[in-house]
Coordinates of C-alpha atoms in Angstrom, one line a residue:
X298 CA -73.9 -36.0 24.9
X299 CA -71.1 -37.9 23.5
X300 CA -68.6 -35.1 24.4
X301 CA -69.7 -34.8 27.8
X302 CA -69.3 -38.7 28.3
X303 CA -65.9 -38.8 26.7
X304 CA -64.8 -36.0 29.3
X305 CA -65.8 -37.9 32.1
X306 CA -64.0 -41.0 30.8
X307 CA -61.0 -39.1 30.2
X308 CA -61.0 -37.9 34.0
X309 CA -60.8 -41.5 35.0
X310 CA -58.0 -42.7 32.6
X311 CA -54.7 -41.5 33.3
X312 CA -51.9 -41.1 30.7
X313 CA -50.2 -44.1 32.5
X314 CA -53.3 -46.2 31.9
X315 CA -53.4 -45.3 28.3
X316 CA -49.7 -46.2 27.6
X317 CA -50.2 -49.5 29.3
X318 CA -53.2 -50.5 27.4
X319 CA -51.4 -49.6 24.1
X320 CA -48.3 -51.5 25.2
X321 CA -50.4 -54.7 26.2
X322 CA -51.9 -54.4 22.6
X323 CA -48.8 -54.0 20.8
X324 CA -46.9 -56.8 22.6
X325 CA -50.1 -59.2 22.3
X326 CA -51.2 -58.1 18.9
X327 CA -51.8 -61.4 17.2
X328 CA -55.5 -61.5 17.9
X329 CA -56.1 -64.4 15.7
X330 CA -54.1 -66.5 18.1
X331 CA -56.6 -66.0 20.9
X332 CA -59.5 -67.1 18.6
X333 CA -57.6 -70.2 17.1
X334 CA -55.9 -71.3 20.5
X335 CA -52.4 -71.3 18.7
X336 CA -49.1 -69.7 19.5
X337 CA -47.7 -67.0 16.9
X338 CA -44.6 -68.4 15.2
X339 CA -43.5 -65.6 12.9
X340 CA -40.2 -64.0 12.7
X341 CA -40.9 -61.4 15.4
X342 CA -40.9 -64.0 18.1
X343 CA -37.1 -64.2 17.8
X344 CA -37.2 -60.5 19.2
X345 CA -37.3 -60.1 23.0
X346 CA -39.9 -57.6 24.3
X347 CA -38.8 -55.5 27.3
X348 CA -41.6 -56.8 29.7
X349 CA -42.7 -60.3 31.1
X350 CA -44.7 -61.5 28.0
X351 CA -45.1 -65.1 27.9
X352 CA -43.5 -66.8 24.7
X353 CA -46.9 -69.1 24.9
X354 CA -49.4 -66.5 25.0
X355 CA -51.5 -67.1 21.8
X356 CA -51.2 -63.3 21.1
X357 CA -47.6 -62.6 21.9
X358 CA -45.5 -61.2 18.8
X359 CA -42.1 -61.3 20.6
X360 CA -40.2 -63.4 23.2
X361 CA -40.1 -62.7 26.9
X362 CA -36.6 -61.6 27.9
X363 CA -36.5 -63.8 31.3
X364 CA -38.0 -66.9 29.4
X365 CA -35.2 -66.2 26.6
X366 CA -32.4 -66.0 29.4
X367 CA -33.3 -69.3 31.1
X368 CA -33.4 -71.0 27.6
X369 CA -29.9 -69.7 26.8
X370 CA -28.7 -70.5 30.1
X371 CA -30.1 -73.8 30.1
X372 CA -29.3 -75.0 26.6
X373 CA -26.0 -76.7 27.5
X374 CA -24.3 -74.7 24.7
X375 CA -22.1 -72.9 27.2
X376 CA -22.6 -69.7 25.3
X377 CA -22.8 -66.4 26.9
X378 CA -26.1 -64.8 26.2
X379 CA -25.1 -61.7 24.9
X380 CA -28.2 -60.8 22.8
X381 CA -30.6 -61.2 25.7
X382 CA -28.5 -59.5 28.4
X383 CA -27.7 -56.9 26.0
X384 CA -31.3 -56.2 25.3
X385 CA -32.3 -56.3 29.1
X386 CA -29.2 -53.8 29.7
X387 CA -30.3 -51.4 27.0
X388 CA -33.8 -51.0 28.3
X389 CA -32.3 -50.8 31.9
X390 CA -29.8 -48.1 30.9
X391 CA -32.4 -46.0 28.9
X392 CA -35.5 -46.3 30.9
X393 CA -34.8 -48.1 34.2
X394 CA -38.2 -49.3 36.0
X395 CA -40.1 -47.0 33.6
X396 CA -40.7 -50.2 31.9
X397 CA -42.5 -51.8 34.9
X398 CA -44.7 -48.6 35.4
X399 CA -45.7 -48.0 31.7
X400 CA -45.1 -50.9 29.5
X401 CA -45.7 -54.3 31.6
X402 CA -49.0 -56.0 30.8
X403 CA -49.0 -57.7 34.1
X404 CA -48.3 -54.6 36.1
X405 CA -51.5 -53.4 34.2
X406 CA -53.3 -56.2 35.5
X407 CA -52.1 -55.8 38.9
X408 CA -53.2 -51.8 38.7
X409 CA -56.6 -52.9 37.6
X410 CA -57.1 -55.6 40.4
X411 CA -56.3 -53.0 43.1
X412 CA -59.0 -50.9 41.8
X413 CA -61.5 -53.4 43.1
X414 CA -63.4 -51.8 46.3
X415 CA -62.0 -54.1 48.9
X416 CA -60.2 -53.0 52.1
X417 CA -56.7 -52.5 51.4
X418 CA -53.9 -54.1 53.4
X419 CA -50.5 -52.3 54.6
X420 CA -47.6 -54.9 54.9
X421 CA -45.7 -53.9 58.0
X422 CA -42.7 -51.9 57.5
X423 CA -40.0 -54.6 58.5
X424 CA -41.6 -57.6 56.6
X425 CA -42.3 -55.3 53.5
X426 CA -38.4 -54.3 53.7
X427 CA -37.4 -57.9 53.9
X428 CA -39.8 -59.0 51.3
X429 CA -38.4 -56.6 48.5
X430 CA -35.3 -58.7 48.5
X431 CA -37.0 -61.8 47.4
X432 CA -37.3 -60.9 43.7
X433 CA -33.4 -60.5 43.7
X434 CA -33.3 -64.1 45.1
X435 CA -35.8 -65.3 42.5
X436 CA -33.6 -63.7 39.6
X437 CA -30.4 -65.2 40.8
X438 CA -31.8 -68.6 41.8
X439 CA -34.6 -69.4 39.5
X440 CA -33.6 -67.4 36.4
X441 CA -29.7 -67.8 36.6
X442 CA -28.2 -70.5 38.9
X443 CA -30.9 -73.3 38.6
X444 CA -31.0 -73.2 34.7
X445 CA -27.3 -72.8 34.6
X446 CA -26.3 -75.9 36.8
X447 CA -29.2 -78.2 37.0
X448 CA -29.7 -80.4 33.7
X449 CA -32.2 -82.8 32.9
X450 CA -31.7 -86.2 30.9
X451 CA -31.0 -84.6 27.7
X452 CA -28.6 -82.2 29.1
X453 CA -30.9 -79.3 28.8
X454 CA -32.2 -77.4 32.0
X455 CA -35.8 -76.8 33.0
X456 CA -36.9 -72.7 32.8
X457 CA -37.6 -72.9 36.5
X458 CA -39.1 -69.4 36.8
X459 CA -41.5 -69.9 33.9
X460 CA -42.4 -73.4 34.9
X461 CA -42.9 -73.0 38.6
X462 CA -43.8 -69.4 39.5
X463 CA -44.4 -66.8 36.8
X464 CA -47.9 -65.9 37.0
X465 CA -47.8 -63.8 33.8
X466 CA -47.3 -66.9 31.8
X467 CA -50.1 -68.7 33.4
X468 CA -52.5 -65.8 32.7
X469 CA -51.4 -64.9 29.3
X470 CA -50.2 -68.3 28.0
X471 CA -51.5 -71.3 29.8
X472 CA -55.2 -70.3 30.6
X473 CA -55.9 -69.2 27.0
X474 CA -54.3 -72.0 25.4
X475 CA -56.3 -74.5 27.7
X476 CA -59.4 -72.8 27.1
X477 CA -58.8 -72.8 23.0
X478 CA -57.8 -76.5 23.1
X479 CA -59.8 -79.2 24.5
X480 CA -56.9 -81.9 24.2
X481 CA -54.7 -79.6 26.2
X482 CA -57.2 -79.4 29.0
X483 CA -57.2 -83.1 29.4
X484 CA -53.4 -83.4 29.4
X485 CA -53.2 -80.7 32.1
X486 CA -51.9 -82.2 35.4
X487 CA -50.7 -81.4 38.7
X488 CA -48.1 -78.6 37.5
X489 CA -50.9 -76.7 35.9
X490 CA -52.8 -76.8 39.1
X491 CA -49.9 -75.5 40.9
X492 CA -49.4 -72.7 38.5
X493 CA -53.0 -71.8 38.6
X494 CA -52.8 -71.7 42.4
X495 CA -50.0 -69.3 42.3
X496 CA -51.7 -67.0 39.9
X497 CA -54.9 -67.2 42.2
X498 CA -52.9 -66.0 45.3
X499 CA -51.2 -63.3 43.7
X500 CA -54.3 -62.1 42.0
X501 CA -56.1 -62.0 45.3
X502 CA -53.1 -60.4 46.9
X503 CA -53.2 -57.6 44.2
X504 CA -56.6 -56.8 45.1
X505 CA -55.5 -55.7 48.5
X506 CA -52.0 -54.9 48.1
X507 CA -50.6 -52.7 45.3
X508 CA -48.5 -54.5 43.0
X509 CA -47.3 -57.5 45.1
X510 CA -45.7 -59.2 42.4
X511 CA -43.8 -56.4 41.4
X512 CA -42.7 -55.4 44.9
X513 CA -41.5 -59.0 46.0
X514 CA -41.3 -61.5 43.4
X515 CA -40.6 -60.1 39.8
X516 CA -37.1 -61.0 38.5
X517 CA -37.4 -58.5 35.7
X518 CA -38.2 -55.6 38.0
X519 CA -35.1 -56.8 40.0
X520 CA -32.9 -56.5 37.0
X521 CA -34.2 -53.3 36.0
X522 CA -33.9 -52.0 39.6
X523 CA -30.1 -52.4 39.3
X524 CA -30.2 -49.6 36.6
X525 CA -32.6 -47.1 38.0
X526 CA -30.3 -44.7 39.9
X527 CA -28.4 -44.0 36.8
X528 CA -30.8 -44.8 33.8
X529 CA -31.0 -42.0 31.1
X530 CA -35.0 -41.5 32.3
X531 CA -35.1 -40.2 35.8
X532 CA -37.4 -38.5 38.3
X533 CA -36.4 -35.2 39.7
X534 CA -37.2 -33.3 42.9
X535 CA -36.8 -29.6 43.3
X536 CA -36.1 -29.2 47.0
X537 CA -36.7 -25.4 46.6
X538 CA -40.4 -25.9 45.7
X539 CA -41.0 -29.0 47.9
X540 CA -43.2 -28.0 51.0
X541 CA -42.8 -31.7 52.5
X542 CA -46.4 -32.4 52.5
X543 CA -45.9 -35.9 51.9
X544 CA -48.8 -36.1 49.3
X545 CA -46.3 -37.8 46.8
X546 CA -45.4 -40.7 49.3
X547 CA -49.1 -41.4 50.0
X548 CA -49.8 -41.6 46.3
X549 CA -46.8 -44.0 45.4
X550 CA -48.1 -47.5 44.8
X551 CA -44.6 -48.8 45.5
X552 CA -44.3 -47.1 48.9
X553 CA -41.4 -45.1 47.9
X554 CA -40.0 -42.5 50.3
X555 CA -40.1 -39.9 47.5
X556 CA -38.4 -36.9 49.2
X557 CA -35.4 -39.1 50.3
X558 CA -35.0 -41.4 47.5
X559 CA -36.9 -40.4 44.6
X560 CA -34.9 -42.6 42.1
X561 CA -34.5 -45.6 44.5
X562 CA -34.7 -49.3 43.2
X563 CA -38.4 -49.4 43.9
X564 CA -39.5 -46.5 41.9
X565 CA -41.5 -47.6 38.7
X566 CA -41.8 -44.0 37.2
X567 CA -45.6 -44.2 37.1
X568 CA -45.9 -40.4 37.6
X569 CA -48.5 -40.6 40.3
X570 CA -46.2 -38.5 42.6
X571 CA -45.7 -35.9 39.8
X572 CA -49.4 -35.6 39.2
X573 CA -50.3 -35.1 42.9
X574 CA -47.5 -32.7 43.7
X575 CA -49.3 -29.3 44.7
X576 CA -46.2 -27.2 43.9
X577 CA -44.8 -28.8 40.8
X578 CA -41.6 -29.9 42.6
X579 CA -41.5 -33.3 41.0
X580 CA -40.4 -33.6 37.3
X581 CA -39.4 -36.7 34.9
X582 CA -37.6 -37.1 31.7
X583 CA -34.5 -37.9 30.0
X584 CA -33.0 -34.4 30.6
X585 CA -34.9 -32.5 33.4
X586 CA -35.3 -35.4 35.7
X587 CA -32.3 -34.9 38.0
X588 CA -32.8 -33.8 41.5
X589 CA -32.4 -30.0 42.3
X590 CA -31.0 -29.2 45.7
X591 CA -32.0 -25.9 47.2
X592 CA -33.7 -24.3 50.3
X593 CA -37.4 -24.5 50.6
X594 CA -38.8 -21.2 50.4
X595 CA -41.3 -19.9 52.9
X596 CA -44.5 -19.0 51.4
X597 CA -47.1 -16.5 52.5

């Protein structure tokens, strides 16, 4: 009986989902933090993880690279953030946006929200295309320029993205800390109400639009997108096998035109196109993922 049950469960749990759950557990493995309402302060907190994972999350074992980058740029020390940018570039060059598709906990949250049985919305093409550029503006303005040039009274800048926009930080850090600390709840003011409103809007949007934060607002996704076309990990399309059925494009959560730009900036390498392809024309990996040109063969 258990074997039959497990087989049914496996049919509904993809490899992508298993990796996402494991990554979320690894990056937020300090379980005692959630129970105590306290932030982990061990040595691993100095190491940047490759995903949005708030430093203030009680379970977080590492530092968020976007938060660390803002802290370095806004510190007033005028030092180039070699470590943070080097870490980001390493993951970008090796994996590209595979990080978004397989490792990001907030990506997992959005995927699960989209499973809610509600009518789904399709953002009009022109608005969708324009909206995709917003994440680059968020990266340039909130993560780099404002922390770099706008200083507070003590000569230290505000982490603008973390403070005013990041929903992952509110969900993983702000909410658990306030639930576990009554004094913090009393001290929470207008700023937390704003952040909670931002989180609520994105949560509601994610239930009807697939991964809206990844598509339109995530600065980390924008950074990794710059490396997508030449990262070591690639998707591949064998045009000799492709029958142009467009099933891959209908399955793509990011709305990528797979047959035209399979390794475009918006591809998060989730593997859904590969899984649904009826002819096995799509591949992925570190060696066999490059696009193969060829004439489509007539079958039958």
